[in-house]
CSV table of C-alpha atoms in Angstrom, one decimal:
chain,number,residue,atom,x,y,z
A,15,MET,CA,-0.1,0.1,0.2
A,16,PRO,CA,1.3,3.5,-1.0
A,17,GLU,CA,2.1,5.7,2.0
A,18,GLY,CA,3.8,9.0,2.1
A,19,ASP,CA,7.2,7.9,1.6
A,20,SER,CA,6.6,5.6,-1.8
A,21,VAL,CA,4.6,8.3,-3.0
A,22,TRP,CA,7.4,10.9,-2.6
A,23,PHE,CA,9.5,8.3,-4.4
A,24,ALA,CA,7.2,7.7,-7.4
A,25,ALA,CA,6.8,11.7,-7.7
A,26,ARG,CA,10.7,11.9,-7.9
A,27,ARG,CA,10.8,9.2,-10.6
A,28,LEU,CA,8.1,10.6,-12.1
A,29,ASP,CA,9.4,14.3,-12.4
A,30,GLU,CA,13.1,12.9,-13.6
A,31,ALA,CA,11.3,11.2,-16.6
A,32,LEU,CA,8.8,13.8,-17.6
A,33,ALA,CA,9.7,17.3,-16.1
A,34,GLY,CA,11.0,19.9,-18.4
A,35,ARG,CA,10.0,17.5,-21.5
A,36,VAL,CA,7.4,18.2,-23.9
A,37,LEU,CA,4.7,15.8,-24.4
A,38,THR,CA,4.3,13.9,-27.1
A,39,ARG,CA,1.5,11.5,-26.3
A,40,SER,CA,-1.4,12.2,-23.9
A,41,ASP,CA,-4.1,9.5,-22.9
A,42,LEU,CA,-6.5,10.2,-20.1
A,43,ARG,CA,-8.7,6.9,-19.7
A,44,VAL,CA,-11.5,8.2,-17.6
A,45,PRO,CA,-14.7,9.4,-19.2
A,46,ARG,CA,-14.4,12.9,-18.1
A,47,PHE,CA,-11.2,14.0,-19.7
A,48,ALA,CA,-11.1,11.1,-22.4
A,49,THR,CA,-10.9,14.3,-24.7
A,50,ALA,CA,-8.3,16.0,-23.0
A,51,ASP,CA,-5.1,16.4,-25.4
A,52,LEU,CA,-1.8,17.6,-23.2
A,53,THR,CA,0.1,16.8,-26.2
A,54,GLY,CA,2.6,19.7,-26.9
A,55,ARG,CA,2.5,21.2,-23.8
A,56,ARG,CA,5.5,21.0,-21.2
A,57,VAL,CA,5.5,19.2,-18.0
A,58,LEU,CA,6.8,21.5,-15.4
A,59,ASP,CA,7.2,19.2,-12.3
A,60,VAL,CA,5.6,16.3,-10.6
A,61,THR,CA,5.3,17.1,-6.8
A,62,PRO,CA,3.8,14.9,-4.0
A,63,ARG,CA,1.8,16.3,-1.7
A,64,GLY,CA,1.0,13.7,1.1
A,65,LYS,CA,-0.7,10.9,-0.9
A,66,HIS,CA,-1.3,12.8,-3.6
A,67,LEU,CA,0.6,13.1,-7.1
A,68,LEU,CA,0.5,16.6,-8.6
A,69,ALA,CA,1.8,16.8,-12.4
A,70,ARG,CA,1.7,20.3,-13.4
A,71,ILE,CA,1.9,20.7,-17.1
A,72,GLU,CA,2.5,24.0,-19.4
A,73,GLY,CA,-0.6,26.6,-19.3
A,74,GLY,CA,-1.9,26.4,-15.7
A,75,LEU,CA,-3.1,22.7,-15.8
A,76,THR,CA,-2.3,19.9,-13.1
A,77,LEU,CA,-3.2,16.1,-13.3
A,78,HIS,CA,-3.8,15.0,-10.0
A,79,SER,CA,-3.8,11.4,-9.1
A,80,HIS,CA,-3.9,9.5,-6.1
A,81,LEU,CA,-2.6,5.8,-5.5
A,82,ARG,CA,-5.0,4.8,-2.7
A,83,MET,CA,-4.6,0.8,-2.3
A,84,ASP,CA,-3.0,-0.6,-5.7
A,85,GLY,CA,-2.7,2.3,-7.9
A,86,ALA,CA,0.8,2.6,-9.4
A,87,TRP,CA,2.8,4.8,-12.0
A,88,ARG,CA,5.5,3.0,-14.1
A,89,ILE,CA,7.8,4.4,-16.2
A,90,PHE,CA,9.5,2.8,-19.6
A,91,PRO,CA,11.5,4.2,-22.2
A,92,THR,CA,9.8,5.5,-25.0
A,93,GLY,CA,8.4,2.6,-27.5
A,94,GLU,CA,9.1,-0.2,-25.0
A,95,ARG,CA,6.2,-2.3,-24.0
A,96,PRO,CA,4.5,-1.4,-20.8
A,97,ARG,CA,4.9,-4.0,-18.0
A,98,GLY,CA,2.4,-2.8,-15.0
A,99,GLY,CA,-1.1,-5.0,-15.5
A,100,PRO,CA,-3.5,-5.7,-18.2
A,101,ALA,CA,-3.7,-2.7,-20.7
A,102,HIS,CA,-7.2,-2.4,-19.2
A,103,GLN,CA,-6.0,-1.3,-15.8
A,104,ILE,CA,-4.0,1.6,-17.7
A,105,ARG,CA,-5.6,4.9,-16.7
A,106,ALA,CA,-3.1,7.5,-18.2
A,107,ILE,CA,-0.5,7.8,-20.5
A,108,LEU,CA,2.0,10.4,-20.3
A,109,GLY,CA,5.0,10.4,-22.8
A,110,ASN,CA,7.8,12.3,-24.4
A,111,ALA,CA,10.3,11.4,-27.1
A,112,GLU,CA,12.7,9.8,-24.2
A,113,PHE,CA,10.2,8.4,-21.4
A,114,THR,CA,6.6,7.1,-21.1
A,115,ALA,CA,4.8,6.9,-17.9
A,116,TYR,CA,1.6,4.5,-17.4
A,117,GLY,CA,-0.9,5.2,-14.6
A,118,TYR,CA,-2.0,1.7,-13.7
A,119,ARG,CA,-5.7,1.3,-11.5
A,120,LEU,CA,-5.5,5.0,-10.5
A,121,PRO,CA,-8.7,5.5,-8.5
A,122,VAL,CA,-8.5,9.1,-8.7
A,123,LEU,CA,-7.6,10.8,-12.1
A,124,GLU,CA,-8.7,14.6,-12.8
A,125,LEU,CA,-7.5,17.2,-14.9
A,126,ILE,CA,-7.8,20.5,-13.0
A,127,ARG,CA,-6.5,24.4,-13.2
A,128,THR,CA,-3.2,24.5,-11.2
A,129,ALA,CA,-4.8,27.6,-9.4
A,130,GLU,CA,-7.4,25.3,-7.9
A,131,GLU,CA,-5.0,22.7,-6.6
A,132,PRO,CA,-6.3,23.6,-3.2
A,133,LYS,CA,-9.5,22.0,-3.6
A,134,ALA,CA,-8.1,18.8,-4.6
A,135,VAL,CA,-5.4,18.9,-1.4
A,136,GLY,CA,-6.1,21.9,0.6
A,137,HIS,CA,-7.8,19.7,3.2
A,138,LEU,CA,-4.4,18.0,4.1
A,139,GLY,CA,-2.5,18.3,7.3
A,140,PRO,CA,1.0,19.2,7.3
A,141,ASP,CA,2.9,17.0,4.8
A,142,LEU,CA,5.6,14.9,6.6
A,143,LEU,CA,7.8,15.3,3.4
A,144,GLY,CA,6.6,18.7,2.4
A,145,PRO,CA,7.9,22.1,2.7
A,146,ASP,CA,5.4,23.0,4.7
A,147,TRP,CA,6.1,20.8,7.1
A,148,ASP,CA,5.2,22.2,10.8
A,149,PRO,CA,5.5,19.5,13.8
A,150,ALA,CA,3.9,22.0,16.3
A,151,GLU,CA,0.5,22.0,14.1
A,152,ALA,CA,0.8,18.5,13.3
A,153,VAL,CA,0.8,17.9,17.3
A,154,ARG,CA,-2.2,20.0,17.6
A,155,ARG,CA,-4.2,18.4,15.1
A,156,LEU,CA,-3.1,15.1,16.1
A,157,SER,CA,-4.6,16.0,19.7
A,158,ALA,CA,-7.5,17.9,18.7
A,159,ASP,CA,-10.1,14.8,19.4
A,160,PRO,CA,-8.9,13.3,22.9
A,161,ALA,CA,-11.5,10.6,22.5
A,162,ARG,CA,-10.5,9.7,19.3
A,163,THR,CA,-8.5,6.4,19.0
A,164,LEU,CA,-4.6,7.0,17.8
A,165,GLY,CA,-4.8,4.7,15.0
A,166,GLU,CA,-7.8,6.7,13.6
A,167,ALA,CA,-6.0,10.0,14.4
A,168,LEU,CA,-2.7,8.9,12.8
A,169,LEU,CA,-4.7,7.8,9.6
A,170,ASP,CA,-6.5,11.1,9.0
A,171,GLN,CA,-4.8,12.6,6.4
A,172,ARG,CA,-6.1,16.1,8.1
A,173,ASN,CA,-4.4,15.8,11.0
A,174,LEU,CA,-0.8,15.1,9.0
A,175,ALA,CA,-0.4,13.9,5.5
A,176,GLY,CA,1.6,10.8,4.6
A,177,ILE,CA,1.0,8.3,7.3
A,178,GLY,CA,-0.9,4.9,6.2
A,179,ASN,CA,-1.6,1.5,7.6
A,180,VAL,CA,2.0,0.3,7.7
A,181,TYR,CA,3.1,3.7,9.8
A,182,LYS,CA,0.0,3.5,11.8
A,183,SER,CA,1.2,0.3,13.3
A,184,GLU,CA,4.7,0.7,13.5
A,185,LEU,CA,4.4,4.1,14.9
A,186,ALA,CA,1.9,3.0,17.7
A,187,PHE,CA,4.5,0.2,18.4
A,188,LEU,CA,7.5,2.7,18.8
A,189,ALA,CA,5.3,5.0,21.3
A,190,GLY,CA,4.9,1.8,23.3
A,191,VAL,CA,0.8,2.3,23.2
A,192,THR,CA,-1.8,0.3,21.3
A,193,PRO,CA,-3.6,1.9,18.3
A,194,TRP,CA,-6.9,1.8,20.2
A,195,LEU,CA,-5.8,3.9,22.9
A,196,PRO,CA,-7.6,7.5,22.9
A,197,VAL,CA,-5.2,9.9,21.8
A,198,GLY,CA,-6.2,12.1,25.4
A,199,GLU,CA,-4.5,9.4,27.4
A,200,LEU,CA,-1.4,9.4,25.7
A,201,ALA,CA,1.5,10.6,28.3
A,202,GLU,CA,2.6,14.2,28.4
A,203,GLY,CA,5.2,14.2,25.5
A,204,VAL,CA,4.2,11.1,23.5
A,205,PRO,CA,2.3,13.0,20.8
A,206,GLU,CA,5.3,15.3,20.4
A,207,ARG,CA,7.6,12.4,20.0
A,208,LEU,CA,5.3,10.6,17.5
A,209,VAL,CA,4.9,13.3,15.5
A,210,ALA,CA,8.8,13.5,15.5
A,211,THR,CA,9.4,9.7,14.8
A,212,ALA,CA,7.0,9.8,11.8
A,213,HIS,CA,8.8,12.7,9.8
A,214,ARG,CA,12.1,11.0,10.7
A,215,LEU,CA,10.7,7.2,9.4
A,216,LEU,CA,9.4,8.7,6.3
A,217,GLU,CA,12.6,10.8,5.7
A,218,ALA,CA,14.7,7.9,6.2
A,219,ASN,CA,12.6,5.8,4.0
A,220,LYS,CA,11.3,8.1,1.0
A,221,ASP,CA,14.6,7.3,-1.2
A,222,ARG,CA,14.7,3.3,-0.9
A,223,PRO,CA,12.2,1.0,-2.2
A,224,ASP,CA,12.3,-1.5,1.0
A,225,ARG,CA,10.8,0.2,3.8
A,226,ARG,CA,12.3,-0.2,7.1
A,227,THR,CA,11.3,1.2,10.5
A,228,THR,CA,13.8,-1.6,12.7
A,229,THR,CA,17.5,-0.5,13.7
A,230,THR,CA,18.3,-4.7,13.7
A,231,GLY,CA,20.0,-5.6,10.8
A,232,ARG,CA,18.4,-9.1,10.9
A,233,THR,CA,17.0,-10.4,7.6
A,234,GLY,CA,13.3,-10.1,7.2
A,235,GLU,CA,13.0,-7.5,10.5
A,236,ARG,CA,12.3,-4.5,8.5
A,237,LEU,CA,9.2,-3.7,10.5
A,238,TYR,CA,8.6,-4.1,14.4
A,239,VAL,CA,4.8,-5.6,14.0
A,240,TYR,CA,3.1,-4.7,10.6
A,241,GLY,CA,2.5,-8.0,8.9
A,242,ARG,CA,4.0,-10.0,11.3
A,243,GLU,CA,1.0,-11.8,12.9
A,244,GLY,CA,2.1,-14.9,15.0
A,245,ARG,CA,5.8,-14.1,14.8
A,246,PRO,CA,7.7,-13.2,17.9
A,247,CYS,CA,8.3,-9.6,18.7
A,248,PRO,CA,11.7,-8.2,18.0
A,249,ARG,CA,12.0,-6.9,21.3
A,250,CYS,CA,10.3,-9.0,24.2
A,251,GLY,CA,9.8,-12.3,22.1
A,252,GLY,CA,6.1,-12.4,22.3
A,253,PRO,CA,3.5,-13.1,19.4
A,254,VAL,CA,2.3,-10.5,17.6
A,255,ARG,CA,-1.2,-9.8,17.1
A,256,ARG,CA,-3.7,-8.7,14.4
A,257,ALA,CA,-6.9,-7.3,14.6
A,258,GLU,CA,-9.2,-4.5,12.9
A,259,LEU,CA,-9.3,-1.1,13.3
A,260,GLY,CA,-12.1,0.6,11.5
A,261,ASP,CA,-11.9,-1.0,7.8
A,262,ARG,CA,-8.1,-1.3,8.3
A,263,VAL,CA,-5.9,-4.3,9.6
A,264,THR,CA,-3.7,-3.6,12.7
A,265,TYR,CA,-0.8,-5.1,14.0
A,266,TRP,CA,0.7,-4.9,18.0
A,267,CYS,CA,2.4,-6.4,20.2
A,268,PRO,CA,0.4,-7.2,23.8
A,269,GLY,CA,3.8,-7.4,25.4
A,270,CYS,CA,5.2,-4.0,24.5
A,271,GLN,CA,2.0,-1.7,24.2
A,272,ARG,CA,-0.1,-0.4,26.6
A,273,GLY,CA,-4.0,0.1,25.9
A,274,PRO,CA,-7.0,-1.5,25.0
A,275,ASP,CA,-6.5,-4.2,22.2
A,276,GLY,CA,-8.7,-5.1,19.2
A,277,ASN,CA,-10.7,-7.4,20.9
A,278,ASN,CA,-12.0,-5.0,23.6
A,279,HIS,CA,-9.9,-7.0,26.1
A,280,PRO,CA,-8.9,-4.6,29.3
A,281,ARG,CA,-6.4,-2.6,29.1
A,282,THR,CA,-3.0,-4.1,29.8
A,283,ASN,CA,-0.2,-2.6,32.1
C-alpha cells in the first residue's frame, strides 16, 4: 500500500522522466477527460502532497492522481512495451521522446487548473515530506479530539499527511501504546515524539524501495509488527497479534504496548 514515502519516491521518478520535456503522447482514460489532449505542452514538475501526486503542465494545468490501495505509475523508455498489468487497467499515459509513464488502476485521476489545486489537496494537514512541514501544527491537529483512537487520528490525512496503515501500526509500537488507545490518554510528550518519529522514518525511507522501521540488521525484520501476526516480537519475543481498527487491519504486540486491544479486552499495564 503506498504511503507518503513511496508516493514521494514515485513523484521523484516521474519528475525525472517527465519534467522539462514536451509531451508527445497524452491519453487520459477516464470518461470526463477522455478528450483532453496535452500533447505539445511541457511538463513543469511532478510534486507529491501527502499521498497525492500533482503533475503540473504548461498552460496552468495539473494532472492530479491518487494511488490509494493498489494504484501505480510505471515508467518505461518510449517505444518499450509497458509491464504493470493488463492494458485495460491503464488509466493514464504521458509520454515524451525519451520516456512514457503509465498510470495503472488509478482510483483518482482528474485534470484541474493549477490555481485550483487547493480544492484537491487543501484539506490535508502538514505534509511529513513537504516544505510546509510544521510539527507543532501536526501535534495540535493530532491531539484535537482526545476521545479518538490513536490509530484513527494517525490515518486522518487532515492531521498530518503521509501516514498509512503500515506506519500507523509501527508508530504505535514505537510509542509503546496500542492503536486503540484514545489520543487524550497519551502521556505528556508522547504526541510530540510520535510526530517527530513519523517525520524521521518517512525521511529515512523516501529514497529506498524497501521500507524499514527497525534498527536491527537481521534479515526479514524490517518492520516491528506490521504483517508479522503470530511471529515473535523483535523486542519481547511474544507473539504479534492482528485485529481490525475501523476498516483497516492493525498489528500490535500485547507485551510491549499499553492500552486496549482490538478484541475489546481490558487495558494492559
